Amino acid sequence: MSDKLIVGNWKMNGGLAANQDLLHAVMAGLSGASCSVAVCAPALYLPQLQQLAAQSALRWGAQDVSAHEQGAFTGELSAAMLREFGVRYAIVGHSERRQYHGETDTVVATKAQRALAAGITPIVCVGETLAEREAGHTEEVVKRQLAAVIHTNGHCISEIVVAYEPVWAIGTGKTASPEQAQQVHALLRAQLKAATAQAQRIALLYGGSMNAADAASLLAQTDIDGGLIGGASLKAADFLSIVAAASH
Ligand code: PEP
């Protein structure tokens, strides 16, 4: 990958007025950026993103997408609906959705498939819990999670983005070390290489408490092509520092 990709995940934060301030500050700071930048907002605010960011370099995405195409799925949003609001990315399989909404590897793989079919790039999250890491199961867990997506999506796999997000690092302030992250990214790259000749162009993001202080050392790793940023994406200065680190 040449250009890095930095994606903010606002989670369930924001409001019309706060979003507007944050977006204006982020967009104003993007002029010197030489990486790709996106924010994944709560779905209700996607029209606001479409309105405010359409003329800027900022891209936007959703935090989830339905595994179904359309029909009697109360409360869900289809990939086609998201696409109507200019959505470029959809996070799928975030650990908070796996944990609180019981999303299985199969559901996550189908969500990725729905996104791809609508022209949306799925950002497929994989990552082990602390207990899994301590039991020596990190490799097995992340490979199993990614294998489901590869199996369901076949040759389209070259169109996805993968985010390695160790669950123990998300929202905890305990960022993985560059070596820990690179080790897992290398495994994921090898798995993708076995599935497609295009593996090198698949962006592998690191996510988990990435911040202005540790972004540069993480992003310098061979197989780390960008970041998925939660908490630090809610403050323009912090987010833009990470964008700056990715622009070197
Ligand atoms: C995330 O939720 O995807 C994430 C990486 O969160 P944080 O940066 O807050 O750990």
Coordinates of N, CA and C and ligand atoms in Angstrom, one line a residue:
M1 N 0.9 -1.2 0.0 CA 0.0 0.0 0.0 C 0.9 1.2 0.0
S2 N 0.5 2.2 -0.8 CA 1.3 3.5 -0.7 C 0.7 4.4 0.3
D3 N -0.5 4.9 0.0 CA -1.2 5.9 0.9 C -1.7 5.2 2.1
K4 N -1.5 5.8 3.3 CA -2.1 5.2 4.5 C -3.6 5.6 4.5
L5 N -4.3 4.9 5.3 CA -5.8 5.1 5.5 C -6.0 5.3 7.0
I6 N -6.6 6.5 7.3 CA -6.9 6.7 8.7 C -8.5 6.9 8.8
V7 N -9.1 6.0 9.6 CA -10.6 6.0 9.7 C -10.9 6.3 11.2
G8 N -11.8 7.3 11.4 CA -12.3 7.5 12.7 C -13.6 6.7 12.9
N9 N -13.7 6.2 14.1 CA -15.0 5.5 14.5 C -15.6 6.2 15.7
W10 N -16.6 7.0 15.4 CA -17.2 7.9 16.4 C -18.0 7.1 17.4
K11 N -18.3 5.8 17.1 CA -19.2 5.0 17.9 C -20.5 5.8 18.2
M12 N -21.1 5.6 19.4 CA -22.4 6.3 19.6 C -22.1 7.6 20.3
N13 N -21.4 8.5 19.6 CA -21.1 9.8 20.2 C -21.5 10.8 19.1
G14 N -21.7 12.0 19.6 CA -22.0 13.1 18.7 C -23.4 13.7 18.8
G15 N -23.6 14.7 18.0 CA -24.9 15.4 17.9 C -24.7 16.4 16.8
L16 N -25.8 16.9 16.3 CA -25.7 17.8 15.1 C -24.7 18.9 15.2
A17 N -24.8 19.6 16.4 CA -23.9 20.8 16.5 C -22.5 20.4 16.8
A18 N -22.3 19.4 17.6 CA -20.9 18.9 17.9 C -20.3 18.3 16.6
N19 N -21.0 17.6 15.9 CA -20.5 17.0 14.6 C -20.0 18.1 13.7
Q20 N -20.8 19.1 13.6 CA -20.5 20.2 12.7 C -19.2 20.9 13.1
D21 N -19.0 21.1 14.3 CA -17.7 21.7 14.8 C -16.6 20.8 14.5
L22 N -16.7 19.5 14.9 CA -15.7 18.5 14.7 C -15.3 18.4 13.2
L23 N -16.3 18.3 12.4 CA -16.1 18.1 10.9 C -15.4 19.3 10.3
H24 N -15.8 20.5 10.7 CA -15.2 21.7 10.2 C -13.7 21.7 10.6
A25 N -13.4 21.4 11.8 CA -12.0 21.4 12.3 C -11.2 20.3 11.5
V26 N -11.8 19.2 11.4 CA -11.0 18.1 10.7 C -10.8 18.4 9.3
M27 N -11.8 18.9 8.6 CA -11.7 19.2 7.2 C -10.7 20.3 6.9
A28 N -10.7 21.3 7.8 CA -9.7 22.4 7.7 C -8.3 21.9 7.9
G29 N -8.1 20.9 8.6 CA -6.8 20.4 8.9 C -6.3 19.4 7.9
L30 N -7.1 19.1 6.9 CA -6.7 18.0 5.9 C -5.9 18.5 4.7
S31 N -5.7 19.8 4.6 CA -5.1 20.4 3.4 C -3.7 19.8 3.2
G32 N -2.9 19.6 4.3 CA -1.6 19.1 4.0 C -1.5 17.5 4.1
A33 N -2.6 16.9 4.3 CA -2.6 15.4 4.5 C -2.3 14.7 3.2
S34 N -1.4 13.7 3.2 CA -1.2 12.9 2.1 C -1.6 11.5 2.3
C35 N -2.6 11.3 3.1 CA -3.2 10.0 3.3 C -4.7 10.1 3.1
S36 N -5.3 8.9 3.0 CA -6.8 9.0 2.9 C -7.4 9.0 4.3
V37 N -8.5 9.8 4.5 CA -9.1 10.0 5.8 C -10.6 9.8 5.7
A38 N -11.2 9.1 6.6 CA -12.6 8.9 6.7 C -13.1 8.9 8.1
V39 N -14.4 9.2 8.3 CA -15.0 9.0 9.6 C -16.2 8.2 9.5
C40 N -16.4 7.3 10.4 CA -17.6 6.4 10.5 C -18.5 7.0 11.6
A41 N -19.6 7.5 11.2 CA -20.5 8.2 12.1 C -21.7 7.4 12.4
P42 N -22.5 7.7 13.5 CA -23.8 7.0 13.7 C -24.6 7.2 12.5
A43 N -25.4 6.3 12.0 CA -26.0 6.3 10.7 C -27.0 7.5 10.6
L44 N -27.6 8.0 11.7 CA -28.5 9.1 11.6 C -27.8 10.4 11.1
Y45 N -26.5 10.4 11.3 CA -25.7 11.6 10.9 C -25.1 11.5 9.5
L46 N -25.3 10.4 8.8 CA -24.7 10.3 7.5 C -25.2 11.4 6.5
P47 N -26.5 11.8 6.5 CA -26.9 12.9 5.7 C -26.1 14.2 6.0
Q48 N -25.8 14.4 7.2 CA -25.0 15.5 7.6 C -23.6 15.5 7.1
L49 N -23.0 14.3 7.1 CA -21.7 14.1 6.5 C -21.8 14.4 5.0
Q50 N -22.8 13.8 4.4 CA -22.9 14.0 3.0 C -23.0 15.5 2.6
Q51 N -23.8 16.2 3.4 CA -23.9 17.6 3.2 C -22.7 18.4 3.4
L52 N -22.0 18.1 4.5 CA -20.9 19.0 4.9 C -19.5 18.6 4.3
A53 N -19.4 17.3 4.0 CA -18.1 16.8 3.5 C -18.0 16.5 2.0
A54 N -19.1 16.7 1.3 CA -19.1 16.3 -0.1 C -18.0 16.9 -0.9
Q55 N -17.7 18.2 -0.6 CA -16.7 18.9 -1.4 C -15.3 18.8 -0.8
S56 N -15.2 18.0 0.2 CA -13.8 17.9 0.8 C -13.2 16.6 0.5
A57 N -11.9 16.4 1.0 CA -11.2 15.2 0.8 C -11.7 14.1 1.8
L58 N -12.5 14.5 2.8 CA -12.9 13.6 3.8 C -14.0 12.6 3.3
R59 N -13.7 11.4 3.6 CA -14.7 10.4 3.2 C -15.5 10.0 4.4
W60 N -16.6 9.3 4.2 CA -17.4 8.9 5.4 C -17.9 7.5 5.3
G61 N -18.2 6.9 6.4 CA -18.7 5.5 6.4 C -19.7 5.3 7.6
A62 N -20.2 4.1 7.5 CA -21.2 3.6 8.6 C -20.4 2.7 9.5
Q63 N -21.1 2.5 10.7 CA -20.4 1.6 11.7 C -20.9 0.2 11.6
D64 N -21.9 0.0 10.7 CA -22.5 -1.4 10.6 C -23.3 -1.4 9.4
V65 N -23.7 -2.6 8.9 CA -24.6 -2.7 7.8 C -25.4 -4.0 8.0
S66 N -26.6 -4.1 7.5 CA -27.4 -5.3 7.6 C -26.8 -6.4 6.8
A67 N -26.9 -7.7 7.3 CA -26.5 -8.8 6.6 C -27.6 -9.2 5.5
H68 N -28.7 -8.5 5.5 CA -29.8 -8.8 4.6 C -29.9 -7.7 3.6
E69 N -30.5 -8.1 2.4 CA -30.6 -7.2 1.3 C -31.7 -6.2 1.5
Q70 N -32.9 -6.7 1.9 CA -34.0 -5.8 2.2 C -35.1 -6.6 2.9
G71 N -36.2 -6.0 3.3 CA -37.3 -6.7 3.8 C -37.6 -6.5 5.3
A72 N -38.2 -7.6 5.9 CA -38.7 -7.5 7.3 C -37.6 -7.6 8.3
F73 N -36.8 -6.6 8.4 CA -35.7 -6.6 9.4 C -35.7 -5.3 10.1
T74 N -36.7 -5.2 11.0 CA -36.9 -3.9 11.7 C -35.7 -3.3 12.4
G75 N -35.4 -2.1 12.1 CA -34.3 -1.4 12.7 C -33.0 -1.5 12.0
E76 N -33.0 -2.3 10.9 CA -31.7 -2.5 10.2 C -31.6 -1.5 9.0
L77 N -30.4 -1.3 8.6 CA -30.1 -0.5 7.4 C -29.4 -1.3 6.4
S78 N -29.9 -1.3 5.2 CA -29.2 -2.1 4.1 C -28.1 -1.3 3.5
A79 N -27.2 -2.1 2.8 CA -26.0 -1.5 2.2 C -26.5 -0.5 1.1
A80 N -27.6 -0.8 0.4 CA -28.1 0.1 -0.7 C -28.5 1.4 -0.1
M81 N -29.2 1.3 1.1 CA -29.6 2.6 1.7 C -28.4 3.4 2.1
L82 N -27.4 2.8 2.7 CA -26.2 3.6 3.1 C -25.5 4.2 1.9
R83 N -25.5 3.4 0.8 CA -24.9 3.9 -0.4 C -25.5 5.2 -0.9
E84 N -26.9 5.3 -0.7 CA -27.6 6.5 -1.1 C -27.1 7.8 -0.4
F85 N -26.4 7.6 0.7 CA -25.9 8.7 1.5 C -24.4 8.9 1.3
G86 N -23.9 8.4 0.2 CA -22.5 8.6 -0.2 C -21.5 7.8 0.7
V87 N -22.0 6.8 1.4 CA -21.1 6.0 2.3 C -20.1 5.2 1.5
R88 N -18.9 5.4 1.9 CA -17.8 4.7 1.2 C -17.3 3.5 1.9
Y89 N -17.4 3.5 3.2 CA -17.0 2.4 4.1 C -18.1 2.0 5.0
A90 N -18.0 0.7 5.4 CA -18.9 0.2 6.5 C -18.0 -0.7 7.4
I91 N -17.9 -0.3 8.7 CA -17.2 -1.2 9.6 C -18.1 -2.5 9.8
V92 N -17.5 -3.6 9.7 CA -18.3 -4.8 10.0 C -17.5 -5.7 11.0
G93 N -18.2 -6.3 11.9 CA -17.5 -7.2 12.9 C -16.7 -6.5 14.0
H94 N -17.1 -5.2 14.3 CA -16.4 -4.5 15.4 C -16.6 -5.4 16.6
S95 N -15.6 -5.4 17.5 CA -15.7 -6.3 18.7 C -16.9 -5.9 19.5
E96 N -17.3 -4.6 19.5 CA -18.5 -4.3 20.3 C -19.8 -4.9 19.7
R97 N -19.8 -5.0 18.5 CA -21.0 -5.7 17.9 C -20.9 -7.2 18.0
R98 N -19.7 -7.8 18.0 CA -19.6 -9.2 18.2 C -20.0 -9.5 19.7
Q99 N -19.6 -8.6 20.6 CA -19.8 -8.9 22.0 C -21.2 -8.6 22.4
Y100 N -21.8 -7.4 22.0 CA -23.1 -7.0 22.5 C -24.3 -7.4 21.6
H101 N -24.0 -7.7 20.4 CA -25.1 -8.1 19.5 C -24.9 -9.5 19.0
G102 N -24.0 -10.2 19.5 CA -23.9 -11.7 19.2 C -23.5 -11.9 17.8
E103 N -22.8 -11.0 17.1 CA -22.5 -11.3 15.7 C -21.4 -12.4 15.6
T104 N -21.8 -13.3 14.8 CA -20.9 -14.5 14.5 C -20.0 -14.2 13.3
D105 N -18.9 -15.0 13.2 CA -18.1 -14.9 12.0 C -18.9 -14.9 10.7
T106 N -19.9 -15.8 10.7 CA -20.7 -16.0 9.4 C -21.5 -14.7 9.1
V107 N -22.1 -14.1 10.2 CA -22.9 -12.9 10.0 C -21.9 -11.8 9.5
V108 N -20.8 -11.7 10.1 CA -19.8 -10.6 9.7 C -19.4 -10.8 8.2
A109 N -19.2 -12.1 7.9 CA -18.8 -12.3 6.5 C -19.9 -11.9 5.5
T110 N -21.2 -12.2 5.9 CA -22.3 -11.8 5.0 C -22.5 -10.3 5.0
K111 N -22.2 -9.6 6.1 CA -22.3 -8.2 6.1 C -21.3 -7.6 5.1
A112 N -20.1 -8.2 5.1 CA -19.0 -7.7 4.2 C -19.5 -7.9 2.7
Q113 N -20.1 -9.1 2.5 CA -20.6 -9.4 1.2 C -21.7 -8.4 0.7
R114 N -22.6 -8.0 1.6 CA -23.7 -7.1 1.3 C -23.0 -5.7 1.0
A115 N -22.1 -5.3 1.8 CA -21.4 -4.0 1.5 C -20.8 -4.0 0.2
L116 N -20.0 -5.1 -0.1 CA -19.3 -5.1 -1.4 C -20.2 -5.1 -2.6
A117 N -21.4 -5.8 -2.5 CA -22.3 -5.8 -3.5 C -22.9 -4.4 -3.8
A118 N -22.9 -3.6 -2.8 CA -23.5 -2.2 -3.0 C -22.4 -1.2 -3.3
G119 N -21.2 -1.6 -3.5 CA -20.1 -0.7 -3.8 C -19.5 0.0 -2.6
I120 N -19.7 -0.6 -1.4 CA -19.2 0.0 -0.2 C -18.0 -0.9 0.3
T121 N -16.9 -0.3 0.7 CA -15.8 -1.1 1.2 C -16.0 -1.5 2.7
P122 N -16.1 -2.8 2.9 CA -16.2 -3.2 4.3 C -14.9 -3.1 5.0
I123 N -14.9 -2.5 6.2 CA -13.7 -2.6 7.1 C -13.9 -3.7 8.1
V124 N -13.3 -4.8 7.8 CA -13.6 -6.0 8.6 C -12.7 -6.1 9.8
C125 N -13.3 -6.0 11.0 CA -12.5 -6.0 12.2 C -12.3 -7.4 12.7
V126 N -11.1 -7.7 13.1 CA -10.7 -9.0 13.8 C -9.9 -8.7 15.0
G127 N -9.9 -9.6 16.0 CA -9.0 -9.3 17.1 C -9.4 -10.2 18.3
E128 N -8.4 -10.5 19.1 CA -8.5 -11.4 20.2 C -8.8 -10.7 21.5
T129 N -9.5 -11.4 22.4 CA -9.7 -10.8 23.8 C -8.4 -11.0 24.6
L130 N -8.3 -10.4 25.7 CA -7.1 -10.6 26.6 C -7.0 -12.1 27.0
A131 N -8.1 -12.7 27.3 CA -8.0 -14.1 27.7 C -7.5 -15.0 26.6
E132 N -8.0 -14.7 25.4 CA -7.5 -15.5 24.2 C -6.0 -15.2 24.0
R133 N -5.5 -14.0 24.1 CA -4.1 -13.7 24.0 C -3.3 -14.5 25.0
E134 N -3.8 -14.4 26.3 CA -3.0 -15.0 27.4 C -3.0 -16.5 27.2
A135 N -4.0 -17.1 26.6 CA -4.0 -18.5 26.4 C -3.3 -18.9 25.1
G136 N -2.7 -18.0 24.5 CA -1.9 -18.3 23.3 C -2.7 -18.5 22.0
H137 N -3.9 -18.0 22.0 CA -4.8 -18.3 20.9 C -5.0 -17.1 19.9
T138 N -4.2 -16.1 20.0 CA -4.4 -14.9 19.1 C -4.4 -15.3 17.6
E139 N -3.4 -16.1 17.2 CA -3.3 -16.5 15.8 C -4.6 -17.2 15.3
E140 N -4.9 -18.2 16.1 CA -6.1 -19.0 15.8 C -7.4 -18.2 15.7
V141 N -7.5 -17.2 16.6 CA -8.8 -16.4 16.6 C -8.8 -15.5 15.4
V142 N -7.8 -14.7 15.2 CA -7.9 -13.8 14.1 C -7.9 -14.5 12.7
K143 N -7.2 -15.6 12.6 CA -7.3 -16.3 11.3 C -8.7 -16.9 11.1
R144 N -9.3 -17.4 12.1 CA -10.7 -17.9 12.0 C -11.6 -16.8 11.6
Q145 N -11.5 -15.6 12.2 CA -12.4 -14.5 11.9 C -12.2 -14.1 10.4
L146 N -11.0 -14.0 10.0 CA -10.7 -13.6 8.6 C -11.1 -14.7 7.6
A147 N -10.9 -15.9 8.0 CA -11.2 -17.0 7.1 C -12.6 -17.0 6.6
A148 N -13.5 -16.7 7.6 CA -14.9 -16.7 7.3 C -15.2 -15.7 6.2
V149 N -14.6 -14.5 6.3 CA -14.8 -13.4 5.3 C -14.2 -13.8 3.9
I150 N -13.1 -14.5 4.0 CA -12.4 -14.9 2.7 C -13.3 -16.0 2.0
H151 N -13.8 -16.9 2.8 CA -14.6 -18.0 2.3 C -15.9 -17.5 1.6
T152 N -16.5 -16.5 2.3 CA -17.8 -16.0 1.7 C -17.6 -15.1 0.5
N153 N -16.5 -14.4 0.5 CA -16.3 -13.3 -0.5 C -15.4 -13.7 -1.7
G154 N -14.8 -14.8 -1.6 CA -14.0 -15.3 -2.8 C -13.0 -14.2 -3.3
H155 N -13.1 -14.0 -4.7 CA -12.1 -13.1 -5.3 C -12.3 -11.6 -4.9
C156 N -13.6 -11.3 -4.4 CA -13.9 -9.9 -4.0 C -13.0 -9.5 -2.8
I157 N -12.4 -10.4 -2.2 CA -11.6 -10.2 -1.0 C -10.6 -9.0 -1.2
S158 N -10.2 -8.9 -2.4 CA -9.1 -7.8 -2.6 C -9.7 -6.4 -2.5
E159 N -11.1 -6.3 -2.4 CA -11.7 -5.0 -2.2 C -12.0 -4.6 -0.8
I160 N -11.6 -5.5 0.2 CA -11.9 -5.2 1.6 C -10.8 -4.4 2.2
V161 N -11.1 -3.9 3.4 CA -10.1 -3.3 4.3 C -10.2 -4.2 5.6
V162 N -9.0 -4.5 6.2 CA -9.1 -5.3 7.4 C -8.5 -4.5 8.5
A163 N -9.2 -4.5 9.7 CA -8.7 -3.8 10.8 C -8.4 -4.8 11.9
Y164 N -7.1 -4.9 12.3 CA -6.7 -5.7 13.5 C -6.9 -4.9 14.7
E165 N -7.9 -5.3 15.5 CA -8.2 -4.6 16.8 C -8.2 -5.5 17.9
P166 N -7.1 -5.6 18.6 CA -7.1 -6.5 19.8 C -8.1 -5.9 20.8
V167 N -9.0 -6.8 21.3 CA -10.1 -6.3 22.1 C -9.6 -5.6 23.4
W168 N -8.5 -6.2 23.9 CA -7.9 -5.6 25.1 C -7.3 -4.2 24.9
A169 N -7.2 -3.8 23.7 CA -6.6 -2.5 23.4 C -7.7 -1.4 23.1
I170 N -8.9 -1.9 22.9 CA -9.9 -0.9 22.5 C -10.5 -0.2 23.7
G171 N -10.3 1.1 23.6 CA -10.9 2.0 24.6 C -10.2 1.9 26.0
T172 N -9.1 1.2 26.1 CA -8.5 0.9 27.4 C -7.2 1.8 27.6
G173 N -6.7 2.4 26.6 CA -5.5 3.2 26.7 C -4.3 2.2 26.6
K174 N -4.5 0.9 26.4 CA -3.4 0.0 26.3 C -3.1 -0.4 24.9
T175 N -2.4 0.5 24.2 CA -2.2 0.3 22.8 C -1.2 -1.0 22.6
A176 N -1.5 -1.8 21.6 CA -0.5 -2.9 21.3 C 0.8 -2.2 21.0
S177 N 1.9 -2.9 21.3 CA 3.2 -2.4 20.9 C 3.3 -2.6 19.4
P178 N 4.2 -1.8 18.7 CA 4.3 -1.9 17.3 C 4.7 -3.3 16.9
E179 N 5.5 -4.0 17.7 CA 5.9 -5.4 17.4 C 4.8 -6.3 17.5
Q180 N 4.0 -6.2 18.6 CA 2.8 -7.0 18.7 C 1.8 -6.9 17.5
A181 N 1.6 -5.6 17.2 CA 0.7 -5.4 16.1 C 1.2 -5.9 14.8
Q182 N 2.5 -5.6 14.5 CA 3.1 -6.1 13.2 C 3.1 -7.6 13.1
Q183 N 3.3 -8.3 14.2 CA 3.3 -9.7 14.2 C 2.0 -10.3 13.7
V184 N 0.9 -9.7 14.2 CA -0.4 -10.2 13.8 C -0.7 -9.7 12.4
H185 N -0.3 -8.5 12.0 CA -0.6 -8.0 10.7 C 0.1 -8.9 9.6
A186 N 1.3 -9.3 10.0 CA 2.1 -10.2 9.0 C 1.3 -11.5 8.8
L187 N 0.7 -12.0 9.9 CA 0.0 -13.3 9.8 C -1.3 -13.0 8.9
L188 N -1.9 -11.9 9.1 CA -3.1 -11.6 8.3 C -2.7 -11.4 6.8
R189 N -1.6 -10.7 6.6 CA -1.2 -10.5 5.2 C -0.9 -11.8 4.5
A190 N -0.2 -12.7 5.3 CA 0.1 -14.0 4.7 C -1.2 -14.8 4.4
Q191 N -2.2 -14.7 5.2 CA -3.5 -15.4 5.0 C -4.1 -14.8 3.7
L192 N -4.1 -13.5 3.6 CA -4.7 -12.8 2.4 C -3.9 -13.2 1.2
K193 N -2.6 -13.3 1.3 CA -1.8 -13.7 0.1 C -2.1 -15.1 -0.4
A194 N -2.5 -15.9 0.5 CA -2.9 -17.3 0.1 C -4.2 -17.3 -0.6
A195 N -5.0 -16.2 -0.4 CA -6.3 -16.1 -0.9 C -6.4 -15.3 -2.2
T196 N -5.5 -14.4 -2.4 CA -5.6 -13.5 -3.6 C -4.2 -13.0 -3.9
A197 N -4.0 -12.8 -5.2 CA -2.8 -12.3 -5.7 C -2.7 -10.8 -5.4
Q198 N -3.8 -10.2 -5.0 CA -3.9 -8.7 -4.8 C -3.7 -8.4 -3.3
A199 N -3.2 -9.3 -2.5 CA -3.2 -9.1 -1.1 C -2.4 -7.8 -0.7
Q200 N -1.4 -7.5 -1.5 CA -0.6 -6.3 -1.1 C -1.4 -5.0 -1.1
R201 N -2.4 -5.0 -1.9 CA -3.2 -3.7 -2.0 C -4.3 -3.6 -1.0
I202 N -4.5 -4.7 -0.2 CA -5.5 -4.6 0.9 C -5.0 -3.9 2.1
A203 N -5.7 -2.8 2.5 CA -5.2 -2.0 3.6 C -5.4 -2.8 4.9
L204 N -4.4 -2.9 5.7 CA -4.5 -3.6 7.0 C -4.3 -2.5 8.0
L205 N -5.4 -2.1 8.7 CA -5.4 -1.1 9.7 C -5.2 -1.6 11.1
Y206 N -4.5 -0.9 11.9 CA -4.4 -1.2 13.4 C -5.4 -0.4 14.1
G207 N -6.2 -1.0 15.1 CA -7.1 -0.2 15.9 C -7.0 -0.6 17.4
G208 N -7.0 0.3 18.3 CA -6.9 0.0 19.7 C -6.1 1.0 20.4
S209 N -6.8 2.1 20.9 CA -6.1 3.1 21.7 C -5.0 3.8 20.9
M210 N -5.1 3.8 19.6 CA -4.0 4.5 18.9 C -4.2 6.0 19.2
N211 N -3.1 6.7 19.4 CA -3.1 8.1 19.7 C -2.0 8.9 19.1
A212 N -2.0 10.2 19.3 CA -1.0 11.0 18.7 C 0.5 10.6 19.0
A213 N 0.7 10.1 20.2 CA 2.0 9.7 20.7 C 2.5 8.4 20.1
D214 N 1.6 7.5 19.9 CA 2.1 6.2 19.4 C 1.8 5.9 17.9
A215 N 1.1 6.8 17.3 CA 0.7 6.5 15.9 C 1.9 6.3 14.9
A216 N 2.9 7.2 15.1 CA 4.0 7.1 14.1 C 4.7 5.7 14.2
S217 N 5.0 5.2 15.4 CA 5.7 4.0 15.5 C 4.9 2.8 15.0
L218 N 3.6 2.9 15.2 CA 2.7 1.8 14.7 C 2.7 1.9 13.2
L219 N 2.5 3.1 12.6 CA 2.3 3.2 11.2 C 3.6 3.0 10.4
A220 N 4.7 2.9 11.1 CA 6.0 2.7 10.5 C 6.2 1.2 10.2
Q221 N 5.4 0.3 10.8 CA 5.5 -1.1 10.6 C 5.2 -1.5 9.2
T222 N 5.9 -2.5 8.7 CA 5.8 -3.0 7.3 C 4.3 -3.3 6.9
D223 N 3.6 -3.9 7.7 CA 2.3 -4.4 7.3 C 1.1 -3.6 8.0
I224 N 1.4 -2.4 8.5 CA 0.4 -1.5 9.1 C 0.2 -0.4 8.1
D225 N -1.0 -0.4 7.5 CA -1.3 0.5 6.4 C -2.2 1.7 6.8
G226 N -2.5 1.7 8.1 CA -3.3 2.8 8.6 C -3.9 2.5 9.9
G227 N -4.9 3.3 10.3 CA -5.4 3.1 11.7 C -6.9 3.2 11.7
L228 N -7.6 2.5 12.6 CA -9.0 2.7 12.9 C -9.0 3.3 14.3
I229 N -9.5 4.5 14.4 CA -9.3 5.3 15.6 C -10.7 5.6 16.3
G230 N -10.8 5.2 17.5 CA -12.0 5.4 18.3 C -11.9 6.7 19.0
G231 N -11.6 6.7 20.3 CA -11.6 7.9 21.2 C -10.9 9.1 20.6
A232 N -9.7 8.8 20.0 CA -8.9 10.0 19.5 C -9.6 10.6 18.3
S233 N -10.6 10.0 17.7 CA -11.2 10.6 16.5 C -12.3 11.6 16.9
L234 N -12.5 11.8 18.2 CA -13.6 12.7 18.7 C -13.0 14.1 19.0
K235 N -11.7 14.2 18.9 CA -11.1 15.5 19.1 C -10.3 15.8 17.9
A236 N -10.6 16.9 17.2 CA -10.0 17.2 15.9 C -8.5 17.2 16.0
A237 N -7.9 17.9 17.1 CA -6.5 18.0 17.2 C -5.8 16.6 17.3
D238 N -6.4 15.7 18.1 CA -5.8 14.4 18.3 C -5.9 13.6 17.0
F239 N -7.1 13.7 16.3 CA -7.3 12.9 15.1 C -6.3 13.4 14.0
L240 N -6.2 14.8 13.9 CA -5.3 15.3 12.9 C -3.8 15.0 13.2
S241 N -3.5 14.8 14.5 CA -2.1 14.4 14.7 C -1.8 13.1 14.2
I242 N -2.8 12.2 14.3 CA -2.6 10.8 13.7 C -2.6 10.9 12.2
V243 N -3.4 11.8 11.6 CA -3.4 12.0 10.2 C -2.0 12.5 9.7
A244 N -1.5 13.4 10.5 CA -0.1 13.9 10.2 C 0.9 12.8 10.3
A245 N 0.8 12.0 11.3 CA 1.8 10.9 11.4 C 1.7 9.9 10.2
A246 N 0.5 9.8 9.7 CA 0.3 8.9 8.5 C 0.6 9.6 7.2
S247 N 0.9 10.8 7.3 CA 1.2 11.6 6.0 C 2.7 11.7 5.7
H248 N 3.5 11.1 6.6 CA 5.0 11.2 6.4 C 5.5 10.1 5.5
Ligands
PEP1 C1 -12.4 1.3 17.9 O1 -13.4 1.3 18.6 O2 -12.4 0.9 16.8 C2 -11.2 1.8 18.5 C3 -10.0 1.5 18.0 O3 -11.4 2.5 19.7 P1 -10.2 3.2 20.6 O4 -9.3 3.9 19.6 O5 -10.9 4.2 21.4 O6 -9.5 2.2 21.3

